Amino acid sequence: IVADITNPVFSKVIRGIKETLQKSGFGMFLFDTEMQEEKVYQSIDIMEEKNIHDTCLFPHFHHLPMTLRARFPSGLFYTENP
């Protein structure tokens, strides 16, 4: 889940994640929230519907509500500064 896919820093990080996953035989879903916190929650709802349990979260807001942490107990990679 990325705050702004047009940010060149995010693009490099996403490419590295994608390449690492592919080497291990995995794929990825990418959600661009366009700097809107509500879209973060919409993305997470979609992930839960699809039974996706792990996520990398690069939000634009400066806090991660505990409700988000609780929704991904098996794996959540979160950074405020990529």
Short mmCIF file of C-alpha atoms in Angstrom, two decimals:
data_model
loop_
_atom_site.label_atom_id
_atom_site.label_comp_id
_atom_site.label_asym_id
_atom_site.label_seq_id
_atom_site.Cartn_x
_atom_site.Cartn_y
_atom_site.Cartn_z
CA ILE A 1 0.00 0.00 0.00
CA VAL A 2 1.74 3.13 -1.23
CA ALA A 3 0.89 6.75 -0.49
CA ASP A 4 1.95 8.06 -3.91
CA ILE A 5 3.20 5.78 -6.65
CA THR A 6 4.62 8.76 -8.56
CA ASN A 7 7.18 9.34 -5.79
CA PRO A 8 10.51 8.04 -7.19
CA VAL A 9 11.55 6.68 -3.79
CA PHE A 10 8.45 4.50 -3.63
CA SER A 11 9.04 3.33 -7.21
CA LYS A 12 12.51 2.04 -6.34
CA VAL A 13 11.31 0.35 -3.16
CA ILE A 14 8.38 -1.26 -4.98
CA ARG A 15 10.65 -2.58 -7.73
CA GLY A 16 12.97 -4.14 -5.13
CA ILE A 17 10.08 -5.77 -3.31
CA LYS A 18 8.65 -7.10 -6.58
CA GLU A 19 11.97 -8.58 -7.69
CA THR A 20 12.55 -10.22 -4.31
CA LEU A 21 9.07 -11.72 -4.30
CA GLN A 22 9.41 -13.02 -7.86
CA LYS A 23 12.69 -14.77 -7.00
CA SER A 24 10.82 -16.59 -4.26
CA GLY A 25 7.90 -17.51 -6.50
CA PHE A 26 5.47 -14.95 -5.09
CA GLY A 27 3.53 -12.07 -6.62
CA MET A 28 2.16 -8.85 -5.26
CA PHE A 29 -0.81 -6.54 -5.31
CA LEU A 30 -0.14 -2.81 -5.42
CA PHE A 31 -2.49 -0.17 -4.01
CA ASP A 32 -1.84 3.53 -4.64
CA THR A 33 -3.75 5.57 -2.06
CA GLU A 34 -3.08 8.92 -3.75
CA MET A 35 -2.26 10.50 -0.37
CA GLN A 36 -5.76 9.77 0.97
CA GLU A 37 -5.98 8.00 4.31
CA GLU A 38 -9.45 6.63 3.50
CA LYS A 39 -7.97 4.77 0.52
CA VAL A 40 -5.57 3.01 2.88
CA TYR A 41 -8.55 1.54 4.70
CA GLN A 42 -10.30 0.69 1.41
CA SER A 43 -7.17 -1.13 0.25
CA ILE A 44 -7.00 -3.09 3.49
CA ASP A 45 -10.67 -4.03 3.17
CA ILE A 46 -9.98 -5.43 -0.31
CA MET A 47 -6.99 -7.35 1.00
CA GLU A 48 -9.07 -8.88 3.76
CA GLU A 49 -11.76 -9.87 1.23
CA LYS A 50 -9.07 -11.63 -0.83
CA ASN A 51 -7.63 -13.29 2.28
CA ILE A 52 -4.24 -11.56 1.99
CA HIS A 53 -2.44 -11.69 5.32
CA ASP A 54 0.81 -9.76 4.86
CA THR A 55 1.41 -6.23 3.68
CA CYS A 56 3.97 -3.49 3.20
CA LEU A 57 2.51 -0.15 4.15
CA PHE A 58 4.04 3.16 3.07
CA PRO A 59 1.41 5.69 4.21
CA HIS A 60 1.46 9.46 4.01
CA PHE A 61 0.15 10.01 7.51
CA HIS A 62 2.56 10.10 10.43
CA HIS A 63 0.98 7.52 12.65
CA LEU A 64 -0.25 3.98 12.28
CA PRO A 65 -3.43 3.42 14.20
CA MET A 66 -3.41 0.34 16.39
CA THR A 67 -6.50 -0.85 14.51
CA LEU A 68 -4.32 -1.30 11.42
CA ARG A 69 -1.66 -3.19 13.32
CA ALA A 70 -4.32 -5.51 14.74
CA ARG A 71 -5.69 -6.29 11.27
CA PHE A 72 -2.38 -7.80 10.11
CA PRO A 73 -1.08 -9.87 13.02
CA SER A 74 0.90 -12.26 10.80
CA GLY A 75 2.92 -9.70 8.93
CA LEU A 76 3.02 -5.93 8.56
CA PHE A 77 5.98 -4.01 7.27
CA TYR A 78 5.46 -0.34 7.98
CA THR A 79 7.61 2.69 7.42
CA GLU A 80 7.04 6.39 7.77
CA ASN A 81 10.20 7.26 5.82
CA PRO A 82 11.03 4.91 2.94
#
